[in-house]
Coordinates of C-alpha atoms in Angstrom, one line a residue:
Y16 CA -4.3 -3.8 2.8
N17 CA -3.8 -3.1 6.4
I18 CA -4.2 -4.7 9.8
T19 CA -4.6 -2.8 13.1
I20 CA -3.4 -4.3 16.3
Y21 CA -4.8 -3.1 19.6
F22 CA -2.7 -3.4 22.7
K23 CA -4.8 -3.7 25.9
K24 CA -4.1 -3.4 29.5
G25 CA -7.0 -5.0 31.3
N26 CA -10.1 -3.9 29.5
K27 CA -8.6 -0.6 28.3
T28 CA -6.9 -0.1 24.9
V29 CA -3.6 1.6 25.6
E30 CA -2.0 1.6 22.2
K31 CA -2.8 0.6 18.6
A32 CA -0.5 0.0 15.6
T33 CA -1.6 -0.2 12.0
I34 CA 0.5 -2.2 9.6
Y35 CA 0.0 -1.2 5.9
D36 CA 0.7 -3.0 2.7
S37 CA 2.9 -0.3 1.3
Y38 CA 3.0 -1.8 -2.1
K39 CA -0.6 -0.9 -2.8
I40 CA 0.3 2.8 -2.2
I41 CA 4.0 2.8 -3.3
P42 CA 4.5 0.2 -6.0
F43 CA 8.3 0.0 -5.9
K44 CA 10.8 -2.4 -4.6
I45 CA 12.4 -1.3 -1.3
D46 CA 15.7 -0.6 -3.0
E47 CA 14.0 1.8 -5.5
I48 CA 12.1 3.8 -2.9
P49 CA 14.9 5.9 -1.5
K50 CA 15.8 7.3 -4.9
Y51 CA 12.2 8.0 -5.9
Y52 CA 11.4 9.7 -2.5
N53 CA 14.8 11.4 -2.2
L54 CA 15.6 9.6 1.1
D55 CA 19.1 9.6 2.6
L56 CA 18.9 5.8 3.0
E57 CA 19.7 2.8 0.8
K58 CA 18.8 -0.8 1.0
L59 CA 21.3 -3.0 2.9
D60 CA 22.6 -6.3 1.6
I61 CA 22.2 -9.7 3.3
D62 CA 23.1 -13.3 2.3
Y63 CA 19.8 -14.8 1.4
K64 CA 21.4 -18.2 0.7
K65 CA 23.0 -18.5 4.1
Y66 CA 21.7 -21.5 6.1
R67 CA 19.5 -20.5 9.1
S68 CA 18.2 -23.2 11.4
K69 CA 14.7 -23.2 12.7
N70 CA 15.9 -21.8 16.0
H71 CA 18.2 -19.2 14.4
I72 CA 18.8 -16.1 16.4
L73 CA 19.1 -13.0 14.2
S74 CA 22.5 -11.4 14.0
K75 CA 23.0 -7.7 14.4
Q76 CA 23.4 -7.5 10.6
E77 CA 20.1 -9.3 10.0
K78 CA 18.3 -7.0 12.5
D79 CA 19.8 -3.9 10.9
Y80 CA 18.7 -5.2 7.5
I81 CA 15.1 -5.7 8.5
K82 CA 15.0 -2.4 10.5
N83 CA 16.4 -0.5 7.5
D84 CA 13.8 -1.9 5.1
V85 CA 11.0 -0.9 7.6
I86 CA 12.4 2.6 8.0
I87 CA 12.6 3.1 4.2
A88 CA 9.0 2.1 3.7
A89 CA 7.8 4.1 6.8
K90 CA 9.5 7.3 5.6
A91 CA 8.0 6.9 2.1
L92 CA 4.6 6.3 3.6
K93 CA 5.0 9.4 5.8
T94 CA 5.7 11.5 2.7
V95 CA 2.6 10.1 1.0
F96 CA 0.4 10.6 4.1
D97 CA 1.8 14.2 4.6
E98 CA 0.4 15.0 1.1
K99 CA -3.0 14.0 2.5
L100 CA -3.0 10.8 0.4
T101 CA -4.4 8.6 3.1
R102 CA -6.4 6.0 1.1
M103 CA -5.2 2.4 1.0
T104 CA -4.4 2.3 -2.7
R105 CA -3.1 4.6 -5.4
A106 CA -6.4 4.3 -7.2
G107 CA -8.3 5.2 -4.0
N108 CA -6.1 8.3 -3.6
A109 CA -6.6 9.3 -7.2
L110 CA -10.4 9.0 -6.9
Y111 CA -10.5 10.9 -3.7
D112 CA -8.5 13.8 -5.3
Y113 CA -10.7 13.7 -8.4
K114 CA -13.9 14.0 -6.3
N115 CA -12.4 16.9 -4.4
M116 CA -11.4 18.6 -7.7
I117 CA -14.9 18.4 -9.1
G118 CA -16.7 19.0 -5.8
N119 CA -20.4 18.1 -5.6
N120 CA -20.5 17.4 -9.4
F121 CA -19.3 13.8 -9.1
T122 CA -22.8 12.3 -9.1
M123 CA -23.8 14.5 -12.0
Y124 CA -20.9 13.0 -14.1
F125 CA -21.2 9.5 -12.6
P126 CA -24.8 8.8 -11.5
T127 CA -25.6 5.8 -9.4
L128 CA -26.6 2.9 -11.6
S129 CA -29.5 0.6 -11.0
K130 CA -28.4 -2.9 -9.9
D131 CA -29.5 -4.4 -13.2
L132 CA -27.6 -1.9 -15.3
D133 CA -24.5 -2.2 -13.1
K134 CA -24.6 -6.0 -13.5
E135 CA -24.8 -5.7 -17.3
L136 CA -22.0 -3.1 -17.5
R137 CA -19.7 -5.2 -15.3
K138 CA -20.1 -8.1 -17.8
S139 CA -19.0 -5.8 -20.6
Y140 CA -16.1 -4.3 -18.6
R141 CA -14.9 -7.8 -17.7
R142 CA -14.9 -8.8 -21.4
W143 CA -13.1 -5.6 -22.4
V144 CA -10.4 -6.0 -19.7
Y145 CA -10.0 -9.7 -20.8
L146 CA -9.5 -8.6 -24.5
C147 CA -7.1 -5.8 -23.7
F148 CA -4.9 -7.7 -21.3
T149 CA -4.7 -11.2 -22.9

């Protein structure tokens, strides 16, 4: 869901950049994100069918197109992160919020299962999911 790149100078890390799979957190197409997050941007157009050779050098329009898509995703992610929703998926954020809402009572409502019971329950869950979604 993410990859972190460390930039080093000699033996010292001087910068790092984390690239997120935004779709796991924001499950929308890039052209839908500005409306949903009330951003003052919109997706640009580009000719996908245009022939581009292996050694093609990006035009200004192509660079602007890519940059705009990245800015849209980045602004939406910033909105999500500013809301303290910093987990890697929507489900992870929901679980984190739920645990915070019920405080230390989580293990009372959801006790840790033995490995044997967990294994049996997972079989049932797998069958239930298969039946519901096939």
